[in-house]
XYZ file of C-alpha atoms in Angstrom:
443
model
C 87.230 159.688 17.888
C 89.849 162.014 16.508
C 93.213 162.920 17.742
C 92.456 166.209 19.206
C 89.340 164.240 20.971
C 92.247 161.631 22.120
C 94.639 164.921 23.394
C 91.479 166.709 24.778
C 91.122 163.742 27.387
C 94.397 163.410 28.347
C 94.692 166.803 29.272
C 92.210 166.563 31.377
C 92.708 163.386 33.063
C 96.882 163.246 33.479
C 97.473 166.462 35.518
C 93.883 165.290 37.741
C 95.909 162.368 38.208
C 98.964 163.771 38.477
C 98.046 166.372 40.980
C 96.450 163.984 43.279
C 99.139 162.006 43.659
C 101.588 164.463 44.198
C 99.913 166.448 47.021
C 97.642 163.239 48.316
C 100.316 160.419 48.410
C 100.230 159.885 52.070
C 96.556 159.796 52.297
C 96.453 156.616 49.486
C 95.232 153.222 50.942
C 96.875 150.286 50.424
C 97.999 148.901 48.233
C 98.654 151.612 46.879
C 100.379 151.337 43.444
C 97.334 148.607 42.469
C 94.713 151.011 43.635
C 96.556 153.929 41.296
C 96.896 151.536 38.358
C 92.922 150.260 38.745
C 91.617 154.151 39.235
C 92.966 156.048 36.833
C 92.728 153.327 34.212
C 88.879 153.234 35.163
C 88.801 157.030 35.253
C 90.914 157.544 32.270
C 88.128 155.393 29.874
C 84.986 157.466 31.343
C 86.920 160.710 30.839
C 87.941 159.317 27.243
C 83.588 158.294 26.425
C 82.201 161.415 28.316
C 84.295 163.712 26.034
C 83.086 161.910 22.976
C 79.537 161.821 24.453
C 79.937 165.250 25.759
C 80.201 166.339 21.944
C 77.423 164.841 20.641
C 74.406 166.596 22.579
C 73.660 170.505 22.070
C 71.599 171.071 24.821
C 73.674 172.189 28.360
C 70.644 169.941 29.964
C 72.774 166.797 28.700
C 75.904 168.448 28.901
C 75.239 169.138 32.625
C 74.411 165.407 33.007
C 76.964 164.046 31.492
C 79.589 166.159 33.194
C 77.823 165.890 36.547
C 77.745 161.659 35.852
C 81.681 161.837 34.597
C 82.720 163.929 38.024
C 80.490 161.294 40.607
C 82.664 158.392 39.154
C 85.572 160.026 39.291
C 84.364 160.918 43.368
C 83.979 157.398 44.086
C 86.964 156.252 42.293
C 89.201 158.874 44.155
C 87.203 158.243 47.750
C 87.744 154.683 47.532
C 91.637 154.506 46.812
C 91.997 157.423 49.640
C 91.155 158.054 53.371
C 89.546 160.781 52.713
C 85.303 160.507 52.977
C 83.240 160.948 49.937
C 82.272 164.704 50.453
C 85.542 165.667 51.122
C 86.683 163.801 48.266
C 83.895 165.523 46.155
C 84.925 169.157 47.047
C 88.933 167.866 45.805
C 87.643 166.857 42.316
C 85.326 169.560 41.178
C 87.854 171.900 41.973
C 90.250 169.747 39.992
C 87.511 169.923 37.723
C 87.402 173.532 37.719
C 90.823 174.334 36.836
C 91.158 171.804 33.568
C 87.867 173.539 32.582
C 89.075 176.944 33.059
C 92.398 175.787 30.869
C 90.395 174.791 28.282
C 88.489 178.093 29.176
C 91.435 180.218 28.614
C 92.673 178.082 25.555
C 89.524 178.672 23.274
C 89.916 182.495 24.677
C 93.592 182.827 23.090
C 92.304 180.716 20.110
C 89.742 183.559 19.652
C 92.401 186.130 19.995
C 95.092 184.356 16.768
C 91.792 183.338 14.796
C 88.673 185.708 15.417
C 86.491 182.623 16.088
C 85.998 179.176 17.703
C 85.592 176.224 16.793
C 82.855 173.814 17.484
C 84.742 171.200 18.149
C 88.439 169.820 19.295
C 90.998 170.791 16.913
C 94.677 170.036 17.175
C 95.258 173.848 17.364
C 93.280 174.182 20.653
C 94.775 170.700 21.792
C 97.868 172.681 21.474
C 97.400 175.814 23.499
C 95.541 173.831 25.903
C 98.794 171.573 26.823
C 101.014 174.932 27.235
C 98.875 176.586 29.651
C 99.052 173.039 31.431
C 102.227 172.886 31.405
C 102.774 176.983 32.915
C 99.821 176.658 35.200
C 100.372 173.042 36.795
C 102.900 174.345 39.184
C 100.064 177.123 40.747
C 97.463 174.517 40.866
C 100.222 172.144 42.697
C 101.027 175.035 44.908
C 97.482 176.077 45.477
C 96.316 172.262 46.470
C 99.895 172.186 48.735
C 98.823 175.579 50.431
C 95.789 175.935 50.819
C 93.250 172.618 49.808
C 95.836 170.069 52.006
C 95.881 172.353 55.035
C 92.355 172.838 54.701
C 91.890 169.111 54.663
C 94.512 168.458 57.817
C 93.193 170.935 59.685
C 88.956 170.245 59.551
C 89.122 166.782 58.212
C 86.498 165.823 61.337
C 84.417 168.491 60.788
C 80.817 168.359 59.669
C 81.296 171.688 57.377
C 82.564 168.943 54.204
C 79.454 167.668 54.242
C 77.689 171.216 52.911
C 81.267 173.071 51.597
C 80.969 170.662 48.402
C 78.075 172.867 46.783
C 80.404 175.920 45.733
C 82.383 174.019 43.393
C 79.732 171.754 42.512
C 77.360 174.982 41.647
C 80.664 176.761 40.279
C 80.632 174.203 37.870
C 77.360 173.854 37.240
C 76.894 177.710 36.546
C 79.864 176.947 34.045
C 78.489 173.806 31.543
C 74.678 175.434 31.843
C 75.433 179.206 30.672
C 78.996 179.693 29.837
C 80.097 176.887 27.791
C 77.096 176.844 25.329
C 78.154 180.764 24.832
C 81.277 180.777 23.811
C 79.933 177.889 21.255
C 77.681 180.331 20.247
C 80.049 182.994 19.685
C 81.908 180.595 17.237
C 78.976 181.370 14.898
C 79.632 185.346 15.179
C 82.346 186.224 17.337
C 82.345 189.448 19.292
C 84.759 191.559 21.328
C 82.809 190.486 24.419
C 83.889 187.290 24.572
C 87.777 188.296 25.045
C 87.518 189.488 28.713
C 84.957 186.894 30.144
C 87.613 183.941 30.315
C 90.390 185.444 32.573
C 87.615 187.128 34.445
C 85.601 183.923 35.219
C 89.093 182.089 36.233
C 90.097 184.931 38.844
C 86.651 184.970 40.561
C 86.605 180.819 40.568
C 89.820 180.679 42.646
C 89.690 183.968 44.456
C 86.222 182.261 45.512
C 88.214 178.969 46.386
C 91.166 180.505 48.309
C 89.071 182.701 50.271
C 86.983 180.298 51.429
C 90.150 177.445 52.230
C 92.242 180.324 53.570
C 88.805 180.919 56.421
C 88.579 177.266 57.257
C 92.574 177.168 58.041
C 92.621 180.547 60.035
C 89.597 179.249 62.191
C 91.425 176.084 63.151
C 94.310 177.556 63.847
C 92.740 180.032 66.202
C 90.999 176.816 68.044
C 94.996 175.861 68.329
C 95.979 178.682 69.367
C 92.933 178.575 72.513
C 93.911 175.378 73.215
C 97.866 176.418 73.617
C 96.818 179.425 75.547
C 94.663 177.280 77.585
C 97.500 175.251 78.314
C 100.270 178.314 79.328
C 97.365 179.812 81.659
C 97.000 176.339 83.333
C 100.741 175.813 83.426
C 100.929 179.673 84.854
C 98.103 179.068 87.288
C 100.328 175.966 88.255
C 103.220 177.579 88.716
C 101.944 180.597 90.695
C 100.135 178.007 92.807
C 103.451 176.559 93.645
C 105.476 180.082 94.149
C 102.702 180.633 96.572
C 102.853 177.766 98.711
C 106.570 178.709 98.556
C 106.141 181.661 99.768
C 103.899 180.608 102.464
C 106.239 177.832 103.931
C 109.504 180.335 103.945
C 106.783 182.792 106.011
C 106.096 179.818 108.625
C 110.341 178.754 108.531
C 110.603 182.784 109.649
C 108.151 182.496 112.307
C 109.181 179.202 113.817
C 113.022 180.325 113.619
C 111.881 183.526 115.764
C 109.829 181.384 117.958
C 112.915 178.747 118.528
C 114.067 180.459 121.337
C 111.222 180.775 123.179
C 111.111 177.230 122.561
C 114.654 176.417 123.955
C 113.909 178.226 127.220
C 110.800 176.419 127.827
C 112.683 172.835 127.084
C 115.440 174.051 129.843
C 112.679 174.531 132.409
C 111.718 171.480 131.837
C 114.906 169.775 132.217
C 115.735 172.059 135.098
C 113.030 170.691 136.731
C 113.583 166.845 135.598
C 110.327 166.847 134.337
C 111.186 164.211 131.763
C 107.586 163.520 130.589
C 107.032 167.151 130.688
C 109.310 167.478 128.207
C 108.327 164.853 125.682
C 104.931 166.070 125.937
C 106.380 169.724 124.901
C 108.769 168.397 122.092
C 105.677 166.785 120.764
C 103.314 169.682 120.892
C 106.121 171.694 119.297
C 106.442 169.224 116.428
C 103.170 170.194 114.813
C 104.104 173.366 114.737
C 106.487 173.040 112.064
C 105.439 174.064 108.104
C 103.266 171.556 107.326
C 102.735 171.975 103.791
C 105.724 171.202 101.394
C 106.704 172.096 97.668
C 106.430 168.826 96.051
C 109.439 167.761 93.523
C 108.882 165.199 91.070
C 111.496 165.878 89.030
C 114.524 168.334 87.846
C 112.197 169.829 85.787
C 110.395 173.239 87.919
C 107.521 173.602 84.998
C 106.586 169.773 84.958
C 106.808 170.142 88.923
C 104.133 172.704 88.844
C 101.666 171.101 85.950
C 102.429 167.779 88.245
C 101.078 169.189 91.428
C 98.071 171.404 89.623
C 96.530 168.166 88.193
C 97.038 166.395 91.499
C 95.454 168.396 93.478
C 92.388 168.570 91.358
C 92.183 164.846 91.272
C 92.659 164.088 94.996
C 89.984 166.504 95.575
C 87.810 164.202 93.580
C 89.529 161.171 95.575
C 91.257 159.522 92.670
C 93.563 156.814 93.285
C 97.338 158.457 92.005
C 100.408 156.581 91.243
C 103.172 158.880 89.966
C 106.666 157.972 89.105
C 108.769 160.660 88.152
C 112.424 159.908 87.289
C 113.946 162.892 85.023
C 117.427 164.523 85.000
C 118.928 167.343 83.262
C 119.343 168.046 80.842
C 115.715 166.464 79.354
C 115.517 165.631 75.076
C 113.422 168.190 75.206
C 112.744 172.009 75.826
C 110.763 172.234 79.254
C 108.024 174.413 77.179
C 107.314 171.022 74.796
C 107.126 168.481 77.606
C 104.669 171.018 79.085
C 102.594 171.083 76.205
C 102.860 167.191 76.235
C 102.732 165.815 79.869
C 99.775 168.870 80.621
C 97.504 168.056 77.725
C 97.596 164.423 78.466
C 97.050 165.048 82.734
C 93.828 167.775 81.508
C 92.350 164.952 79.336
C 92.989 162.282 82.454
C 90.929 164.836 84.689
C 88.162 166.091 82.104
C 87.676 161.856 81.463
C 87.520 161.633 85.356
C 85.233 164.356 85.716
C 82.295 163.046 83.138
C 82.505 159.588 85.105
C 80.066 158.916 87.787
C 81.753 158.283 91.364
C 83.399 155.393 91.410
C 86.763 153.843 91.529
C 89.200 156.093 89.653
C 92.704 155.537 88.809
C 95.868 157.825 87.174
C 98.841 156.334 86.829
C 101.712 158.775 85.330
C 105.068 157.936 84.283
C 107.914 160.089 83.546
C 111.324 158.520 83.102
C 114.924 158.736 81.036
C 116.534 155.068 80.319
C 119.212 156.720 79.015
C 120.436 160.760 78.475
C 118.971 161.089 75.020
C 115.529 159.090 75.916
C 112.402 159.784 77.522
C 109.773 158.146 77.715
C 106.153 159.498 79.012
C 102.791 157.278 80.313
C 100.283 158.220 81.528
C 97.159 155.373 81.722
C 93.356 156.581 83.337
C 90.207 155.276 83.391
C 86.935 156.426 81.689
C 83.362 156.051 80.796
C 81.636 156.417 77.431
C 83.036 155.678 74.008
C 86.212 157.219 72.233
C 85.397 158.738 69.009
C 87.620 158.682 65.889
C 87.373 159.519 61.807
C 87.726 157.226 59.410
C 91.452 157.742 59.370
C 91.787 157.313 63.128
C 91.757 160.677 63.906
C 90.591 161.253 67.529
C 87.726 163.660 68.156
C 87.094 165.859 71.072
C 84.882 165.481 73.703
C 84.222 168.605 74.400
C 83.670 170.273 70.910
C 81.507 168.106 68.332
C 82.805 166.734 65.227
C 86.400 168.534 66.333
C 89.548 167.159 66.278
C 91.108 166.391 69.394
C 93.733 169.293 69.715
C 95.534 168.181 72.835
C 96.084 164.590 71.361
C 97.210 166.420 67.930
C 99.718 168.475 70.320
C 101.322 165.721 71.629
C 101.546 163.831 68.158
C 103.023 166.775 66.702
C 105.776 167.180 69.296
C 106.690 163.579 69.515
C 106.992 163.867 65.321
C 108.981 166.501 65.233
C 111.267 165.472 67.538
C 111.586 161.505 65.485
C 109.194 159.969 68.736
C 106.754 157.167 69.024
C 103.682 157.611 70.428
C 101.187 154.979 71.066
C 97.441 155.381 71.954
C 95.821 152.503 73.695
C 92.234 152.043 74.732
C 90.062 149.154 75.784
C 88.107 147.456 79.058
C 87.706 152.127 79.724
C 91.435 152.201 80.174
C 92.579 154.693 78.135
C 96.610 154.805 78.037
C 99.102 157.126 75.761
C 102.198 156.132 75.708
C 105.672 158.474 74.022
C 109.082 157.649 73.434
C 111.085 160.773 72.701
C 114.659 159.712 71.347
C 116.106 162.898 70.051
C 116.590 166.245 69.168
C 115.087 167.385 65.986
């Protein structure tokens, strides 16, 4: 095993490695510096043996064996030291796998260029050019897995779609060791013009292929976000107008009793002019039910949370749920009205959407909304359910309602209480399901 064999390797396993880390850190198990150490130590030898094997067949049969055999241990080694599942962790290293083969792609292309030939095998010359368009491409890879691949990941990591998105690199790669490496080893034996174009070509329609197709999978979460967040204003507007119109329908009633009052008045002095004493209580409380009967419930200083309060509430004492609310909040809140919205509404529609699967029985919500001090707040809400909660591998909650989906309303409220430095907690057991957030302060 030669030098260039030794620098060959290297380059191919240290920025795999490298990259990983840097845009997959958070997803590592623990412990996590042991599990780094182990894997690429174990990757690093069958990189360092399927190079030197790699060299000694001809046929792209073996080659496409022995890269296909190098790439599944390098799957399982990655899989197991992350949270990520083993086709998702498949589609991560091919790709990986296509960019150090498209540098060493590019590498024998500008070799060709200098020399008017390639070699058959590693040369320090190749080694060379190979580490400088390493070194000026790692930070588009980096940015490439940062934009695109990790967003990709956050955003479908439940859905089913990894399971069958793994074939376009795997085939991309395939394609590659079958019919275009054994060519331009065949054009070391009479180089031709042709061969010039192909490399830069091949590496513009490999990650056009791969950005197109990450950039899709992002935009089509996003837009099941962005339905879930209009969703939520339409319920919180639906709230609201509910409210302004039992508003307007108890100041309508005040007008009409305040015009009635005096007929009222005369009618009590007849009474008393007659000393009809029982007449008169017997009036007074005939007249009392005549009063607006329906009120504008407040919870709390907050109007929107008012409104999303008494939507929900309504819905579930039509279905004759047992309610406990206990609202204590003052201005001004930790947060803008529009965010405790998004969190106190998604958590009341997934109380009422878990009430509403369950056959009739006895079923409870119990909501809390309070402020221990001016900078805290702290949200609860705790409902029964039937059926089992489904998560990922990595915890992620699923939705009921769309399969293999991530649960958008519980990712709403996580992201909120994040960004604003919270702590949320997610309980569930005996089909009590209960979320609990502590909001401390501004972002």
């Amino acid at each position: 095993m030669t030098l260039a064999y030794i620098i060959n390797s290297l380059l191919f396993v240290v920025p795999c490695i490298l990259l990983l880390l840097l845009v997959f850190w958070d997803q590592l198990k623990t412990p996590t510096v042991l599990r780094i150490f182990i894997g690429g130590s174990v990757f690093l030898t069958i990189s360092f043996w399927g190079t030197y094997i790699y060299f000694l067949f001809e046929t792209p049969l073996h080659h496409l064996l022995i890269s296909a055999a190098s790439m599944f241990s390098g799957v399982l080694i990655f899989s197991s030291a992350c949270k990520y599942n083993f086709w998702q962790s498949l589609f991560i290293i091919e790709v990986v796998n296509s960019y150090s083969e498209n540098i060493r792609f590019l590498s024998m292309d500008l070799y060709y260029l200098m020399n008017g030939e390639l070699p058959r095998q590693p040369i320090l010359p190749i080694a060379f050019i190979t580490t400088l368009l390493t070194l000026l491409t790692f930070p588009a890879i980096w940015l490439f897995y940062r934009h695109f691949m990790r967003p990709a990941l956050d955003y479908t990591v439940s859905l089913s779609v990894w399971k069958w998105v793994w074939l376009i690199p795997v085939s991309n790669n395939a394609v590659y060791t079958v019919t275009i490496a054994p060519e331009y080893s065949r054009f070391g034996l009479s180089p031709e013009d042709v061969f010039f174009p192909i490399p830069p070509f091949w590496v513009l329609l490999t990650f056009s292929a791969y950005g197109i197709l990450l950039k899709m999978m992002i935009d089509v979460s996003k837009n099941a976000v962005l339905q879930e967040n209009l969703h939520l204003s339409e319920t919180q507007i639906a709230a609201q107008q509910k409210q302004m119109e039992l508003l307007q329908s108890n100041i309508q009633e005040t007008r009409r009793f305040r015009h009635d009052m005096q007929h009222h008045f005369l009618a009590m002095e007849g009474f008393l002019g007659d000393h009809d004493l029982e007449g008169l209580k017997t009036y007074i409380r005939q007249s009392a039910a005549i009063f607006p009967a329906r009120q504008t419930e407040t919870f709390c200083c907050s109007a929107a949370v008012n409104a999303l309060l008494s939507y929900y509430l309504e819905q579930e004492e039509k279905e004759h749920v047992d309610i406990s609310v206990n609202a204590a909040l003052s201005d001004p809140l930790p947060i803008p009205d529009a965010e405790l919205c998004i969190v106190v509404g998604n958590l009341l529609e997934n109380a009422v959407e878990a009430h509403r699967r369950m056959k009739p029985q006895e079923r409870f919500l119990d909501i809390s909304l309070s402020m221990p001090s001016r900078s805290i707040l702290t949200i609860q809400v705790c409902n029964n359910y039937e059926g089992a909660v489904r998560q990922t591998a990595d915890g992620t909650f699923l939705s009921s309602k769309r399969k293999d989906r991530k649960g958008i309303g519980l990712s709403s409220v996580l992201s909120i209480t994040e960004k604003y430095h919270g702590i949320a907690r997610i309980e569930y057991q005996n089909q009590i399901f209960k979320v609990s957030v502590i909001i401390s302060q501004y972002p």
